Short mmCIF file of C-alpha atoms in Angstrom, two decimals:
data_model
loop_
_atom_site.label_atom_id
_atom_site.label_comp_id
_atom_site.label_asym_id
_atom_site.label_seq_id
_atom_site.Cartn_x
_atom_site.Cartn_y
_atom_site.Cartn_z
CA UNK A 1 -7.24 31.10 10.70
CA UNK A 2 -7.05 29.26 7.47
CA UNK A 3 -8.42 25.68 6.70
CA UNK A 4 -6.43 22.27 5.71
CA UNK A 5 -7.84 22.57 2.31
CA UNK A 6 -7.16 26.44 1.55
CA UNK A 7 -4.64 25.96 -1.49
CA UNK A 8 -3.66 30.04 -0.98
CA UNK A 9 -2.74 29.52 2.87
CA UNK A 10 -0.78 26.45 1.80
CA UNK A 11 0.99 28.49 -0.69
CA UNK A 12 1.25 31.61 1.53
CA UNK A 13 2.60 29.96 4.42
CA UNK A 14 5.33 27.99 2.57
CA UNK A 15 6.56 31.06 0.84
CA UNK A 16 7.75 28.55 -1.79
CA UNK A 17 10.42 29.14 -4.38
CA UNK A 18 11.00 27.45 -7.85
CA UNK A 19 12.14 24.13 -7.65
CA UNK A 20 10.94 23.40 -4.01
CA UNK A 21 10.04 20.17 -2.76
CA UNK A 22 6.93 20.02 -0.57
CA UNK A 23 4.94 17.06 0.33
CA UNK A 24 0.81 17.27 -0.39
CA UNK A 25 -2.06 15.00 -0.15
CA UNK A 26 -2.14 13.20 -3.29
CA UNK A 27 -5.66 14.79 -4.16
CA UNK A 28 -3.87 17.98 -4.19
CA UNK A 29 -0.77 17.32 -6.09
CA UNK A 30 -2.84 15.57 -8.64
CA UNK A 31 -5.02 18.74 -9.06
CA UNK A 32 -2.38 21.26 -9.19
CA UNK A 33 -0.19 19.46 -11.85
CA UNK A 34 -3.13 18.28 -14.13
CA UNK A 35 -5.04 21.49 -13.62
CA UNK A 36 -3.34 24.11 -15.42
CA UNK A 37 -4.46 25.60 -18.50
CA UNK A 38 -3.51 24.38 -21.97
CA UNK A 39 -0.26 25.62 -22.91
CA UNK A 40 0.92 26.70 -19.80
CA UNK A 41 3.52 25.14 -17.51
CA UNK A 42 2.28 22.93 -14.73
CA UNK A 43 1.82 24.44 -11.22
CA UNK A 44 3.77 21.81 -9.81
CA UNK A 45 5.18 17.92 -10.87
CA UNK A 46 4.50 15.11 -9.58
CA UNK A 47 7.22 12.40 -7.82
CA UNK A 48 6.42 8.77 -6.84
CA UNK A 49 6.49 8.70 -2.77
CA UNK A 50 9.30 7.25 -0.94
CA UNK A 51 7.12 3.74 -0.48
CA UNK A 52 7.41 3.35 -4.21
CA UNK A 53 10.76 4.07 -4.38
CA UNK A 54 13.50 2.21 -6.55
CA UNK A 55 14.80 1.15 -3.15
CA UNK A 56 11.69 -0.63 -2.63
CA UNK A 57 11.12 -2.05 -5.94
CA UNK A 58 14.29 -3.45 -6.01
CA UNK A 59 13.81 -5.03 -2.48
CA UNK A 60 10.27 -6.11 -3.39
CA UNK A 61 12.10 -8.41 -6.49
CA UNK A 62 14.52 -9.75 -4.40
CA UNK A 63 12.36 -11.01 -1.97
CA UNK A 64 8.90 -9.38 -1.58
CA UNK A 65 8.37 -11.68 2.08
CA UNK A 66 10.98 -9.70 3.52
CA UNK A 67 9.92 -6.07 2.83
CA UNK A 68 7.77 -4.52 6.08
CA UNK A 69 4.96 -3.11 3.94
CA UNK A 70 3.33 -1.42 6.57
CA UNK A 71 6.49 0.47 7.61
CA UNK A 72 6.35 1.84 4.33
CA UNK A 73 2.55 2.61 3.56
CA UNK A 74 -0.50 1.22 5.61
CA UNK A 75 -2.17 1.30 2.78
CA UNK A 76 0.59 0.29 0.60
CA UNK A 77 -1.12 -1.43 -2.51
CA UNK A 78 -4.00 1.15 -2.29
CA UNK A 79 -0.88 3.51 -2.77
CA UNK A 80 0.72 1.70 -5.42
CA UNK A 81 -3.05 1.59 -7.40
CA UNK A 82 -3.38 5.40 -7.33
CA UNK A 83 0.34 5.82 -8.33
CA UNK A 84 -0.40 3.47 -11.23
CA UNK A 85 -3.20 5.54 -12.18
CA UNK A 86 -0.95 8.92 -12.33
CA UNK A 87 2.23 7.55 -13.48
CA UNK A 88 3.02 4.96 -16.58
CA UNK A 89 5.07 2.57 -14.76
CA UNK A 90 4.67 -0.93 -16.10
CA UNK A 91 7.13 -2.27 -14.47
CA UNK A 92 6.27 -1.27 -10.87
CA UNK A 93 2.63 -2.74 -11.85
CA UNK A 94 4.65 -6.30 -12.41
CA UNK A 95 6.13 -5.93 -9.50
CA UNK A 96 3.44 -5.05 -7.19
CA UNK A 97 1.17 -7.60 -8.87
CA UNK A 98 4.33 -10.50 -8.41
CA UNK A 99 4.79 -9.36 -4.60
CA UNK A 100 1.43 -9.93 -3.84
CA UNK A 101 1.03 -13.45 -5.56
CA UNK A 102 4.03 -14.34 -3.61
CA UNK A 103 2.70 -12.66 -0.33
CA UNK A 104 -0.76 -13.93 -0.64
CA UNK A 105 0.61 -17.61 -0.70
CA UNK A 106 2.47 -17.15 2.62
CA UNK A 107 -0.28 -15.20 4.17
CA UNK A 108 -2.63 -18.24 3.40
CA UNK A 109 0.11 -20.53 5.00
CA UNK A 110 0.02 -18.33 8.19
CA UNK A 111 -3.61 -18.44 8.37
CA UNK A 112 -4.40 -21.93 8.01
CA UNK A 113 -1.51 -22.93 10.35
CA UNK A 114 -2.61 -21.77 13.66
CA UNK A 115 0.89 -21.76 15.41
CA UNK A 116 2.50 -19.72 12.26
CA UNK A 117 1.12 -16.60 13.97
CA UNK A 118 2.52 -17.14 17.25
CA UNK A 119 6.13 -18.11 15.93
CA UNK A 120 8.93 -16.71 13.24
CA UNK A 121 5.97 -15.58 11.33
CA UNK A 122 4.89 -13.12 14.10
CA UNK A 123 7.55 -10.63 11.86
CA UNK A 124 6.13 -11.14 8.69
CA UNK A 125 2.33 -10.58 9.90
CA UNK A 126 2.99 -7.50 11.84
CA UNK A 127 4.33 -6.03 8.10
CA UNK A 128 1.30 -6.83 6.42
CA UNK A 129 -0.50 -3.82 4.77
CA UNK A 130 -4.38 -3.60 5.50
CA UNK A 131 -5.00 -5.49 1.95
CA UNK A 132 -2.99 -8.12 3.22
CA UNK A 133 -4.19 -8.19 6.89
CA UNK A 134 -8.01 -8.65 5.18
CA UNK A 135 -6.87 -11.53 3.18
CA UNK A 136 -5.46 -12.66 6.07
CA UNK A 137 -8.54 -12.54 8.66
CA UNK A 138 -10.51 -13.96 6.04
CA UNK A 139 -8.40 -16.84 5.44
CA UNK A 140 -8.19 -17.60 8.75
CA UNK A 141 -11.92 -17.59 9.50
CA UNK A 142 -12.46 -19.67 6.22
CA UNK A 143 -10.23 -21.91 8.16
CA UNK A 144 -11.45 -21.70 11.62
CA UNK A 145 -14.95 -22.48 10.00
CA UNK A 146 -13.58 -25.02 7.74
CA UNK A 147 -12.31 -27.17 11.17
CA UNK A 148 -15.67 -26.25 13.08
CA UNK A 149 -17.38 -28.04 10.31
CA UNK A 150 -15.04 -30.87 9.98
CA UNK A 151 -15.48 -31.35 13.73
CA UNK A 152 -19.54 -31.26 13.37
CA UNK A 153 -19.24 -33.83 10.56
CA UNK A 154 -17.19 -36.26 12.79
CA UNK A 155 -19.75 -36.09 15.63
CA UNK A 156 -22.01 -37.00 13.46
#
């Protein structure tokens, strides 16, 4: 029985031909792409994942609040950060930064408005990636704590 991490088993099972496209875990693809000897061609070349395709970047530039990041990648921003380490994509870095800023403002609005998560904002909140969900929870909890504290001050 072969292991998930056994490169020989992966390559043997796949019976790859030159030019074949195969999806690999990022850690393995990176090792194969950069783990070459000097003067030899790489075993693999890396492409950006579909979650960071030009189509997605265009949609984020048009209106970042309408893109369901969770359906693209549960950890969308983490994926983007990792890809920026591997690829020289300055424009993508700018788009991801602008996207996070625009969406963070809307996340804060929903977190501070107790009714925002129930109405029209529900679809937006379902599309948050894990980083954004943590931001929402932190903002919601801080707003709730502030309301509690203000209520205690009024009682005194």
